[in-house]
Coordinates of N, CA and C in Angstrom, one line a residue:
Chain A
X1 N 45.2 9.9 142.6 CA 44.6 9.7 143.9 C 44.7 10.9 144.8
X2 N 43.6 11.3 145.6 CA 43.3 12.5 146.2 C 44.7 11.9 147.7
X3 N 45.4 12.3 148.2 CA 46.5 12.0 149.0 C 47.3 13.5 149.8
X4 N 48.2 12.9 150.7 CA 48.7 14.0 151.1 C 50.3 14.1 150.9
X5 N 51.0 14.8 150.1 CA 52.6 14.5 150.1 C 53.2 15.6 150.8
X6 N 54.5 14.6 151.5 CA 55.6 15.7 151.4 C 56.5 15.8 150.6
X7 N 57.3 17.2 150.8 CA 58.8 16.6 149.7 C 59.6 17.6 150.8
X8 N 60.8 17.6 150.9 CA 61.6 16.4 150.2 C 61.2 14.9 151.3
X9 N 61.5 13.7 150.6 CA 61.6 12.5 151.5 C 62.6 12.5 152.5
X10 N 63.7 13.3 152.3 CA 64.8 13.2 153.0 C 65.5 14.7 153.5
X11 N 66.0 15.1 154.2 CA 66.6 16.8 153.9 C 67.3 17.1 155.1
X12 N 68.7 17.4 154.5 CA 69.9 17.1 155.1 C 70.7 18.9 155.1
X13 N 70.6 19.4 156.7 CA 70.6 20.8 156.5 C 72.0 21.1 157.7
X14 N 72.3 22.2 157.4 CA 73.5 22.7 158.6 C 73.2 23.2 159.8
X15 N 73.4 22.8 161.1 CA 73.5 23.2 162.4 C 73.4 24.5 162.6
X16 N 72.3 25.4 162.6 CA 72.0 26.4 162.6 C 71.1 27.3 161.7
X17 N 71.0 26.8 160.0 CA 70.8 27.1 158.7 C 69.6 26.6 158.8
X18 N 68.6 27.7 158.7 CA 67.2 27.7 158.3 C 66.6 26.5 157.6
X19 N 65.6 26.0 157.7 CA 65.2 25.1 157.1 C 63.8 24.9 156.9
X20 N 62.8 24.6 155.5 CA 61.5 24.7 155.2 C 61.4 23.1 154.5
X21 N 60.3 22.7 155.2 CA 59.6 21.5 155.2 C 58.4 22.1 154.4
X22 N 57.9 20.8 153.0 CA 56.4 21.6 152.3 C 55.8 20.5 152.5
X23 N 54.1 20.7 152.9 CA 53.1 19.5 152.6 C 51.9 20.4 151.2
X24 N 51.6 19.3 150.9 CA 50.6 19.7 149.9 C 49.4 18.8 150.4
X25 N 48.4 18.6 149.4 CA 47.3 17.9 149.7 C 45.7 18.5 149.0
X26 N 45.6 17.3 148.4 CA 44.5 16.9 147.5 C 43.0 17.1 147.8
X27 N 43.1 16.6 149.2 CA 41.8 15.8 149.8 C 41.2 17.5 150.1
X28 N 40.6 18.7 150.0 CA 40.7 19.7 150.1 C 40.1 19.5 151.7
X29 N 41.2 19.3 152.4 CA 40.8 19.8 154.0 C 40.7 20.8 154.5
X30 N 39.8 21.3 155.3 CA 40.1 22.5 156.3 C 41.3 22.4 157.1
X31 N 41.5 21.5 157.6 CA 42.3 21.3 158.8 C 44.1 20.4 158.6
X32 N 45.3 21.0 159.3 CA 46.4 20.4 158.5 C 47.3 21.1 160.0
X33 N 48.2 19.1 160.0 CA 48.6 19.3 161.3 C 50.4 19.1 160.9
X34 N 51.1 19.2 161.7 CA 52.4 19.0 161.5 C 52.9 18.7 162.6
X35 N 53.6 17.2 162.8 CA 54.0 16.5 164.5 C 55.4 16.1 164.1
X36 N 56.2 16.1 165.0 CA 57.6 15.8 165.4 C 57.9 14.1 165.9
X37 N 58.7 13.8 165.3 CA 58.5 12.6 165.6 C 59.7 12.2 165.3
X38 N 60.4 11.6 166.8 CA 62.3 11.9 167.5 C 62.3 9.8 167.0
X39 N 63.3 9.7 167.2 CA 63.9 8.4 166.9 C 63.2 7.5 167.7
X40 N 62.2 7.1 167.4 CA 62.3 5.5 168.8 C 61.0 5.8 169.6
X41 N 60.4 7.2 169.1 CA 59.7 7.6 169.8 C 57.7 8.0 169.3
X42 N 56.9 8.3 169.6 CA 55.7 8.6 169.3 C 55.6 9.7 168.4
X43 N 55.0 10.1 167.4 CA 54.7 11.5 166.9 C 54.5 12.3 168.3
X44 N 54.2 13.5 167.7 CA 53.9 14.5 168.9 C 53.4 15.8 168.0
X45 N 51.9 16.2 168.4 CA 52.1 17.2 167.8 C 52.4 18.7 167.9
X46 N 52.7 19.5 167.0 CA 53.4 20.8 167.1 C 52.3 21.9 166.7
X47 N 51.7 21.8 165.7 CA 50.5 23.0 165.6 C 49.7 22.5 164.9
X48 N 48.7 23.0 164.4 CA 47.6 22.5 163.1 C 47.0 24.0 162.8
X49 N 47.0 24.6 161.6 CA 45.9 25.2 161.1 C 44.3 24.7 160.8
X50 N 43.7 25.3 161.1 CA 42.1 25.4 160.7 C 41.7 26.4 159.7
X51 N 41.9 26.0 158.8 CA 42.1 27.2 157.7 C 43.2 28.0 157.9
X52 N 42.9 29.1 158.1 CA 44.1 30.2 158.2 C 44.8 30.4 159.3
X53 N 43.9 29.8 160.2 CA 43.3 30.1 161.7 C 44.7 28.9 162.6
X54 N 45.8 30.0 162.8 CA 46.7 29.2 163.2 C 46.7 28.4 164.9
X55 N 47.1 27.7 165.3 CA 46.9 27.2 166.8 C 48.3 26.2 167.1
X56 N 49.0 26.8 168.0 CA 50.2 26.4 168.1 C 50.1 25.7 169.6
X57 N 50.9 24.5 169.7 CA 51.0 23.4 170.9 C 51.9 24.3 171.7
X58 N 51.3 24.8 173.4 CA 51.9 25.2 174.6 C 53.6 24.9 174.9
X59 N 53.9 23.4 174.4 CA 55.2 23.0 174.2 C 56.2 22.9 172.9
X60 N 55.5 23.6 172.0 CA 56.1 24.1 170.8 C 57.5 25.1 170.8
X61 N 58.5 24.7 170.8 CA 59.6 25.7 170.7 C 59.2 26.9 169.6
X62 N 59.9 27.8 170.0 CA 59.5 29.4 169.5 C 60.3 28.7 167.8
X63 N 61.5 28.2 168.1 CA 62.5 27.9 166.8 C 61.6 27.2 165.9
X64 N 60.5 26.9 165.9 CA 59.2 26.1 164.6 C 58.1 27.2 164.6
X65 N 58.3 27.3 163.3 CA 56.7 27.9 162.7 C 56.3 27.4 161.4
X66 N 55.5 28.1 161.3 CA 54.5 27.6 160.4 C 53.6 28.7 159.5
X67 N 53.5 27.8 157.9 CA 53.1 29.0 157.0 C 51.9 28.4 156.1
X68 N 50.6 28.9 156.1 CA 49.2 28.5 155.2 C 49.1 29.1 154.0
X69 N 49.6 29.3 153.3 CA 49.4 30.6 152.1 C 48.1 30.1 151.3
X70 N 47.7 28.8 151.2 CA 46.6 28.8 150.9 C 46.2 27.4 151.5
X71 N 44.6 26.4 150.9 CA 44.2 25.2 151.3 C 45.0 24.3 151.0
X72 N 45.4 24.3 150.3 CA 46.4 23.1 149.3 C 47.8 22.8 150.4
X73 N 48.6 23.9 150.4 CA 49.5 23.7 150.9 C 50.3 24.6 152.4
X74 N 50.9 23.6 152.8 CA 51.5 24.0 154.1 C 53.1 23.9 154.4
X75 N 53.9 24.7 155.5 CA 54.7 24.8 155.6 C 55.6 24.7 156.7
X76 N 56.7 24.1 157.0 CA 57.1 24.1 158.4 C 58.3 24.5 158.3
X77 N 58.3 25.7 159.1 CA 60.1 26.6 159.0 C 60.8 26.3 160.2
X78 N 62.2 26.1 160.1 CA 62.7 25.7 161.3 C 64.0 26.9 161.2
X79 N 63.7 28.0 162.4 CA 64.7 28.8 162.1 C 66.0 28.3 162.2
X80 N 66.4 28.0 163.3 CA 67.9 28.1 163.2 C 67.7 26.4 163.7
X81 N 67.6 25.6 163.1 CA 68.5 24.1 163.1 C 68.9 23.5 164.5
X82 N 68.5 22.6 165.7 CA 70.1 22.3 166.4 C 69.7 21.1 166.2
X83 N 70.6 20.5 167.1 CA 70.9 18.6 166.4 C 69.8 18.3 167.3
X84 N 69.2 18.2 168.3 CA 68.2 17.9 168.8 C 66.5 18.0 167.9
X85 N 66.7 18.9 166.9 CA 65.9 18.8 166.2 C 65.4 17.9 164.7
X86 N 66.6 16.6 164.8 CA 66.8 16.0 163.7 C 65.9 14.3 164.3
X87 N 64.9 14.8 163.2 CA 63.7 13.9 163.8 C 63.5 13.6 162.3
X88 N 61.9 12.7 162.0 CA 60.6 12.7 161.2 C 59.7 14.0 161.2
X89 N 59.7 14.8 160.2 CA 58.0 15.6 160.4 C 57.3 14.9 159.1
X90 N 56.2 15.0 160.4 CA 54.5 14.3 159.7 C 54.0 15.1 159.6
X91 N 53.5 15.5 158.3 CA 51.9 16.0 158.4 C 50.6 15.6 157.9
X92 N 49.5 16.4 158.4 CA 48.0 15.4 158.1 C 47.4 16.3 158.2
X93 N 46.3 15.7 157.6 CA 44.8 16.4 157.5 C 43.2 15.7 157.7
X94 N 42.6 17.0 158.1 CA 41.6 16.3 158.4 C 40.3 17.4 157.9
X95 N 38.8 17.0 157.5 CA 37.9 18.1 157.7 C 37.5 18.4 159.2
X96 N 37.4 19.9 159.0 CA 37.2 19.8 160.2 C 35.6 18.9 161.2
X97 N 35.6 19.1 162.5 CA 35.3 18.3 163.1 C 33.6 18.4 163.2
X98 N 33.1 19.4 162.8 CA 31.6 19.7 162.5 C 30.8 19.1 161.7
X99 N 31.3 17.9 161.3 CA 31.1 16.9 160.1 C 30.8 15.6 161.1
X100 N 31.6 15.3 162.2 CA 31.6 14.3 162.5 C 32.7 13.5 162.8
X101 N 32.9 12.6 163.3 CA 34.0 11.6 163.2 C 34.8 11.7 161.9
X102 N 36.1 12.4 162.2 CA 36.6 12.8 161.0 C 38.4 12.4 161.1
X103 N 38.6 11.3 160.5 CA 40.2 10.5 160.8 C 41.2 11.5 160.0
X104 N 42.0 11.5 160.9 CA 43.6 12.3 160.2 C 44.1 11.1 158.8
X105 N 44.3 12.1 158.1 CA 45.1 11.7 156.9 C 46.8 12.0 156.8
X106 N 47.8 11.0 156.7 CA 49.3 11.0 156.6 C 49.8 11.1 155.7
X107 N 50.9 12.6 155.5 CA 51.8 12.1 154.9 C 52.6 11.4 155.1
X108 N 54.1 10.7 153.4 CA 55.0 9.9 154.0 C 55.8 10.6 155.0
X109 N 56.2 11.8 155.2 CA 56.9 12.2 156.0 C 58.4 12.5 155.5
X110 N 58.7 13.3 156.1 CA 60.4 14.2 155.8 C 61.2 13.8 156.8
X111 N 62.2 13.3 156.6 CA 63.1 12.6 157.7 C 64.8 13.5 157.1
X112 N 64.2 14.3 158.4 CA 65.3 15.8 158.6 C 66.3 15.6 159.3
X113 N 67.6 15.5 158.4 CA 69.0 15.3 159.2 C 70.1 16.8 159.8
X114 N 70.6 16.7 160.5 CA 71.2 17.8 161.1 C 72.6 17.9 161.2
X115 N 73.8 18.4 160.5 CA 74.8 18.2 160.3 C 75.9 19.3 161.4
Chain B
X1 N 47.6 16.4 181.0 CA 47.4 15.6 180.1 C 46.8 13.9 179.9
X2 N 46.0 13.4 178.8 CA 46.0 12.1 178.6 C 47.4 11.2 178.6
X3 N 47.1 9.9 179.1 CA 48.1 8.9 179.1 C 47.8 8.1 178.6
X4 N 48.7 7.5 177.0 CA 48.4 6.3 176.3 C 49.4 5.1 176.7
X5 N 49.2 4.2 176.7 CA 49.7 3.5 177.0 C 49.4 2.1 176.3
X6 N 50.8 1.2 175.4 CA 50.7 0.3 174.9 C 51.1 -1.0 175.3
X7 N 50.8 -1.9 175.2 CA 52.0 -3.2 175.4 C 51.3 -3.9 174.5
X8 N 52.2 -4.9 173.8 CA 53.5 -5.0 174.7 C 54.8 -4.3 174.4
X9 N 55.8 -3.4 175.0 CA 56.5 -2.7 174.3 C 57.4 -3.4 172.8
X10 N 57.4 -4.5 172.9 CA 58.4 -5.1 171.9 C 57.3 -6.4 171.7
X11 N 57.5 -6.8 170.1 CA 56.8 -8.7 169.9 C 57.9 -9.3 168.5
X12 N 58.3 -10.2 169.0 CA 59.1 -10.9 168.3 C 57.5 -12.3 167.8
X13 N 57.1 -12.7 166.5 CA 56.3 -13.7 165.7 C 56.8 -14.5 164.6
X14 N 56.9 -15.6 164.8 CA 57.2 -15.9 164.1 C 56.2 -15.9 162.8
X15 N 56.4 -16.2 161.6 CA 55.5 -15.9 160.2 C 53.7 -17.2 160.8
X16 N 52.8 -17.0 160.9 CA 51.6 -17.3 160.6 C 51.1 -17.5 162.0
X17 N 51.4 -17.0 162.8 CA 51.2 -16.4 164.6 C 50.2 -15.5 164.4
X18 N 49.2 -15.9 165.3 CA 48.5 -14.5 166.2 C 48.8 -14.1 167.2
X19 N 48.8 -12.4 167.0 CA 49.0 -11.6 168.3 C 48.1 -10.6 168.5
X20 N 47.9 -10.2 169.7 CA 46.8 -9.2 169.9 C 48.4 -7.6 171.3
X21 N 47.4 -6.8 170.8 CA 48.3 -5.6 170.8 C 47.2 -4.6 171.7
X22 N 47.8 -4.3 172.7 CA 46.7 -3.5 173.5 C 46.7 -2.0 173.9
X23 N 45.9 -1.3 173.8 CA 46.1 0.2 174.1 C 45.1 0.8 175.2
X24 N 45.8 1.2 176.3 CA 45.1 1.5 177.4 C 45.4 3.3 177.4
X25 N 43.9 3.9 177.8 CA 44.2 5.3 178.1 C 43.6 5.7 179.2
X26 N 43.8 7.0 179.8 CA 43.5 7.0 180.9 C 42.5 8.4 181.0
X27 N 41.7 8.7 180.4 CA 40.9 9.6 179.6 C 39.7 9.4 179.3
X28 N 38.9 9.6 178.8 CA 37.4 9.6 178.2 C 38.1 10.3 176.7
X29 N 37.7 9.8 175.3 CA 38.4 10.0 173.9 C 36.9 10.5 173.1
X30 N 37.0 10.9 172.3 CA 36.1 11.1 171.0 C 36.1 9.8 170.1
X31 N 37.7 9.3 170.1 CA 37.7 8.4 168.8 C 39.0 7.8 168.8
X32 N 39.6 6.9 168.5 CA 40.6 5.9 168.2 C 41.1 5.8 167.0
X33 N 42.7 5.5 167.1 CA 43.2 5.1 165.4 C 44.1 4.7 165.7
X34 N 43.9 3.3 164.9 CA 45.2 2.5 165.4 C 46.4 2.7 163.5
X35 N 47.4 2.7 164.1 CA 48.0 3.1 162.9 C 49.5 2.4 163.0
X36 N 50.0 1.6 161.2 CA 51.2 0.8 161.2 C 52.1 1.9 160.6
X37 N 53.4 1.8 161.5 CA 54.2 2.7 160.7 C 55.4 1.4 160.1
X38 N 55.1 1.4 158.8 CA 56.5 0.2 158.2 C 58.0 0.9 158.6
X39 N 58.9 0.2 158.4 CA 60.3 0.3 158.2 C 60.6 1.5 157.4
X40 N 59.6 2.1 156.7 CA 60.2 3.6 155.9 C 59.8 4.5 156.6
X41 N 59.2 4.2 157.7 CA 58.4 5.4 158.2 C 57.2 6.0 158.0
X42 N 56.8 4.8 156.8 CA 55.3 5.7 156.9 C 54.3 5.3 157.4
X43 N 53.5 6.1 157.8 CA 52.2 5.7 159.0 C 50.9 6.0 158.4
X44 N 50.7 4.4 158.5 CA 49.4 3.8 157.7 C 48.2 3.7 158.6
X45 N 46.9 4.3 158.3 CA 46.1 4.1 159.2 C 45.4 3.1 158.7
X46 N 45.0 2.2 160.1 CA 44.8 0.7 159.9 C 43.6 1.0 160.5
X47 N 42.8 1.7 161.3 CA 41.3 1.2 162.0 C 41.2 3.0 162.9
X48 N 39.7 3.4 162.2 CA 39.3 4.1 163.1 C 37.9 3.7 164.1
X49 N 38.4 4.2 165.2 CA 37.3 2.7 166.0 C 37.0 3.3 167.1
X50 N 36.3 4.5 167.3 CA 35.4 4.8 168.3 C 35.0 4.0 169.5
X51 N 34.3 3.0 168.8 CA 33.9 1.9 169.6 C 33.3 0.8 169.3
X52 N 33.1 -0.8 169.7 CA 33.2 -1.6 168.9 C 33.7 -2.6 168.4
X53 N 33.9 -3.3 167.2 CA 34.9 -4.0 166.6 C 34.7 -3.8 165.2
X54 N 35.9 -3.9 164.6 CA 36.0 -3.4 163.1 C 37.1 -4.7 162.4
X55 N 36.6 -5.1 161.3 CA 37.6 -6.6 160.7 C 38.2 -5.8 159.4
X56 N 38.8 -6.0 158.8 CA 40.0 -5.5 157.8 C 41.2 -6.5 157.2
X57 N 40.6 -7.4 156.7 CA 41.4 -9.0 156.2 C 41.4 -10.1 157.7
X58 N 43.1 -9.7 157.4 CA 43.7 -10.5 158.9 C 43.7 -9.9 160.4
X59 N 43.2 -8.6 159.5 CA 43.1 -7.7 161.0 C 42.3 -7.4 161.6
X60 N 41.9 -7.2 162.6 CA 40.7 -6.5 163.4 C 41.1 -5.8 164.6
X61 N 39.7 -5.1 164.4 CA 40.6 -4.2 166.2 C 39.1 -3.7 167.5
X62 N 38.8 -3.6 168.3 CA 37.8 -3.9 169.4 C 38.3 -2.7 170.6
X63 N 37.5 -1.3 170.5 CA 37.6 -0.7 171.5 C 36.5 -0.9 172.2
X64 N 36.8 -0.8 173.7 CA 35.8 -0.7 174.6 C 36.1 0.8 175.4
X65 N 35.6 1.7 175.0 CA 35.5 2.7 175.3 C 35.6 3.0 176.8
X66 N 34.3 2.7 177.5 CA 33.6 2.6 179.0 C 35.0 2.3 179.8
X67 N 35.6 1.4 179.4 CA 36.3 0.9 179.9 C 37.9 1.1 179.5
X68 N 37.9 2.0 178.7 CA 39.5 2.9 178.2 C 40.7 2.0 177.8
X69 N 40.2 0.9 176.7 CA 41.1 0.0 176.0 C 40.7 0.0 174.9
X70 N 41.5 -0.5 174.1 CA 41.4 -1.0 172.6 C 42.9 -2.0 172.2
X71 N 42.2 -3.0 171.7 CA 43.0 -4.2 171.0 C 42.8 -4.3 169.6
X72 N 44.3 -4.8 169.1 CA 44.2 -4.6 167.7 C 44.9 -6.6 167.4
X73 N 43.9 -7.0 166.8 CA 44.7 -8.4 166.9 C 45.0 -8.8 165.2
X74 N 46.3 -9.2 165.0 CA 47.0 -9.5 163.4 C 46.8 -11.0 163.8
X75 N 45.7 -11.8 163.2 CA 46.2 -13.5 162.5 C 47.0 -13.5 161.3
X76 N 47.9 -14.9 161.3 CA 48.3 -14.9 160.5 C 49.5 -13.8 160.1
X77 N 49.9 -13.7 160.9 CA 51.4 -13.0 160.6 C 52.0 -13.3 159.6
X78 N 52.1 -11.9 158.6 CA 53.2 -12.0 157.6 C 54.6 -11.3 157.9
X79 N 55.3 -11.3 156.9 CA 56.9 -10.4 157.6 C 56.6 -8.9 157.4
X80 N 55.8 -8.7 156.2 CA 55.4 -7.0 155.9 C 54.4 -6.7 157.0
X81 N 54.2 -7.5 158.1 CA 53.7 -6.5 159.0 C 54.0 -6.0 160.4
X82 N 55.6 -6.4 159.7 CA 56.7 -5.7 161.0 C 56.8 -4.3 160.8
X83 N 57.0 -3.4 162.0 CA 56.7 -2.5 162.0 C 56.8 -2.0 163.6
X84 N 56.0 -0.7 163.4 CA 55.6 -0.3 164.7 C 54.2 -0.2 164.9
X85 N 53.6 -0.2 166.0 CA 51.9 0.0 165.5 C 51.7 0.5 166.8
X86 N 51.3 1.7 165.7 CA 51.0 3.0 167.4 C 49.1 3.1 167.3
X87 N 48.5 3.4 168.6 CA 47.2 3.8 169.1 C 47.3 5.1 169.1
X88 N 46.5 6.2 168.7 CA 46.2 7.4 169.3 C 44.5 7.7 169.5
X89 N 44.5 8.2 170.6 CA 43.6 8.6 171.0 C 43.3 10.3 170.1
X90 N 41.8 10.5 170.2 CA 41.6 11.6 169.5 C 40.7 12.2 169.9
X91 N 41.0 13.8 170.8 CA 40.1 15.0 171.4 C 39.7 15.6 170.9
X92 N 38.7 16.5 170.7 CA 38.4 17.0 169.8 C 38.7 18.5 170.6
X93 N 38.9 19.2 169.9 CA 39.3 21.1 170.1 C 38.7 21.6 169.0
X94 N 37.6 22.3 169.1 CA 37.5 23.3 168.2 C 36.4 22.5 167.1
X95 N 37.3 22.9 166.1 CA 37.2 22.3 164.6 C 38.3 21.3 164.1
X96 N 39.2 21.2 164.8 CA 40.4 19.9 164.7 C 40.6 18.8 165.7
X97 N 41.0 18.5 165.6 CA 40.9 16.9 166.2 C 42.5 16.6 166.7
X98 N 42.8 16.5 168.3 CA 44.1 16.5 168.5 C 44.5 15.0 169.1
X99 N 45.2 14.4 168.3 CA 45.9 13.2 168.3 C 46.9 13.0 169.8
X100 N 46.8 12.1 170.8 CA 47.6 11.9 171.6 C 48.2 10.4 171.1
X101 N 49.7 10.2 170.7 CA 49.8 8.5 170.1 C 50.5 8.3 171.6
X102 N 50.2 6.6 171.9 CA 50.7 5.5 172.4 C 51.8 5.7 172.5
X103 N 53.0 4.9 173.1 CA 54.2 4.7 172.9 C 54.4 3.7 172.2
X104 N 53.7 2.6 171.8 CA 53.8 2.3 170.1 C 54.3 0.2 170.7
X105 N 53.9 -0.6 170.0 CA 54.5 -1.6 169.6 C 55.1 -2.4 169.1
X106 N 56.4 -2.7 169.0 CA 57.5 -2.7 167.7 C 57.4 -4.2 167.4
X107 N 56.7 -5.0 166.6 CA 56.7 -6.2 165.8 C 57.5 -6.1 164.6
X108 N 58.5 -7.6 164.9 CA 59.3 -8.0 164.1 C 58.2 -9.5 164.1
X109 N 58.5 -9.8 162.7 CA 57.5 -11.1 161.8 C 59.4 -11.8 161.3
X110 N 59.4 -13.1 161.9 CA 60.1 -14.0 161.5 C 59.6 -14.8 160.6
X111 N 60.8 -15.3 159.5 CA 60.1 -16.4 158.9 C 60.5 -18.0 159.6

């Protein structure tokens, strides 16, 4: 089934110690978002590529970035770790919007612990 | 920025209850999605709904756009549809589509 995964399900990293989140994805989208999503709380989102074509949220900490190497798959680097950053990341896709009414597609999500 | 806004913040149902779940914004949207995130966390899209009403078994959901609401009503409560059930509103930028979610409603299904 054409879908969107993350790995790992779970990922348990050291207070400070770099860390890389992968999405893949089937549905061959243009468009692929990555949102933060704290305990108790709403997603939020953090950037979305449009192809290559990166576009990062005004409230995005400089400590998140983000990597497109190709359509398939995506990346979310977390340089240096702090415990405030030990959330859910979601990501999703969508074609882009020139199509029309075009609904986000979910992954399960990586639920990133902070030690 | 947009303001989403859900209630009821919390719903306690007992098993074969109807509830209706409401999402107010304070905006003019492109588009709606109302979405169940289960107990693992993952977020399932339940209804994209512009405007309208849209049925889906026990579910259905009715935006009125004009008027910057949308309800999503569960008959028939089962326990698997405890959860959280968030609204997001959807702007369009560009060529992507930027999601503002609700602050979400947390249904627990008793038996």
């Amino acid at each position: 089934d054409a879908m969107v995964i993350q790995n790992p399900r779970y990922q348990v990293t050291q207070f400070g110690k770099p860390v890389t989140l992968s999405c893949s994805q089937t549905l061959n989208h243009n468009v692929m978002y990555w949102y933060q999503q704290k305990s108790s709380q709403a997603p939020k989102l953090l950037f979305h590529y449009y192809d290559k074509d990166f576009n990062n949220e005004a409230d995005t900490p400089d400590n998140f970035q983000s990597r497109r190497p190709n359509t398939s798959f995506c990346f979310l680097d977390i340089r240096s770790p702090g415990l405030g950053d030990a959330a859910m990341y979601l990501c999703a896709t969508s074609r882009e919007q020139v199509w029309g009414n075009q609904p986000q597609h979910f992954g399960d999500g990586t639920r990133l612990s902070i030690l | 920025g947009i303001q989403v806004e859900q209630s009821p913040p919390d719903l306690i149902l007992q098993e074969g209850a109807n509830s209706t779940l409401r999402c107010n914004f304070s905006d003019s949207v492109n588009n709606l999605q109302w979405f169940h995130q289960n107990p693992w966390g993952q977020l399932i899209n339940l209804f994209y709904i512009p405007s309208g009403t849209k049925q889906n078994g026990r579910l259905s959901a009715t935006t009125v756009a004009t008027e910057r609401y949308s309800l999503l009503y569960i008959s028939s409560s089962q326990t698997t549809d405890s959860g959280v059930y968030f609204c997001a509103v959807e702007r369009v930028a560009g060529t992507a589509s930027k999601l503002t979610f609700g602050t979400g409603t947390r249904l627990q299904v008793t038996l």
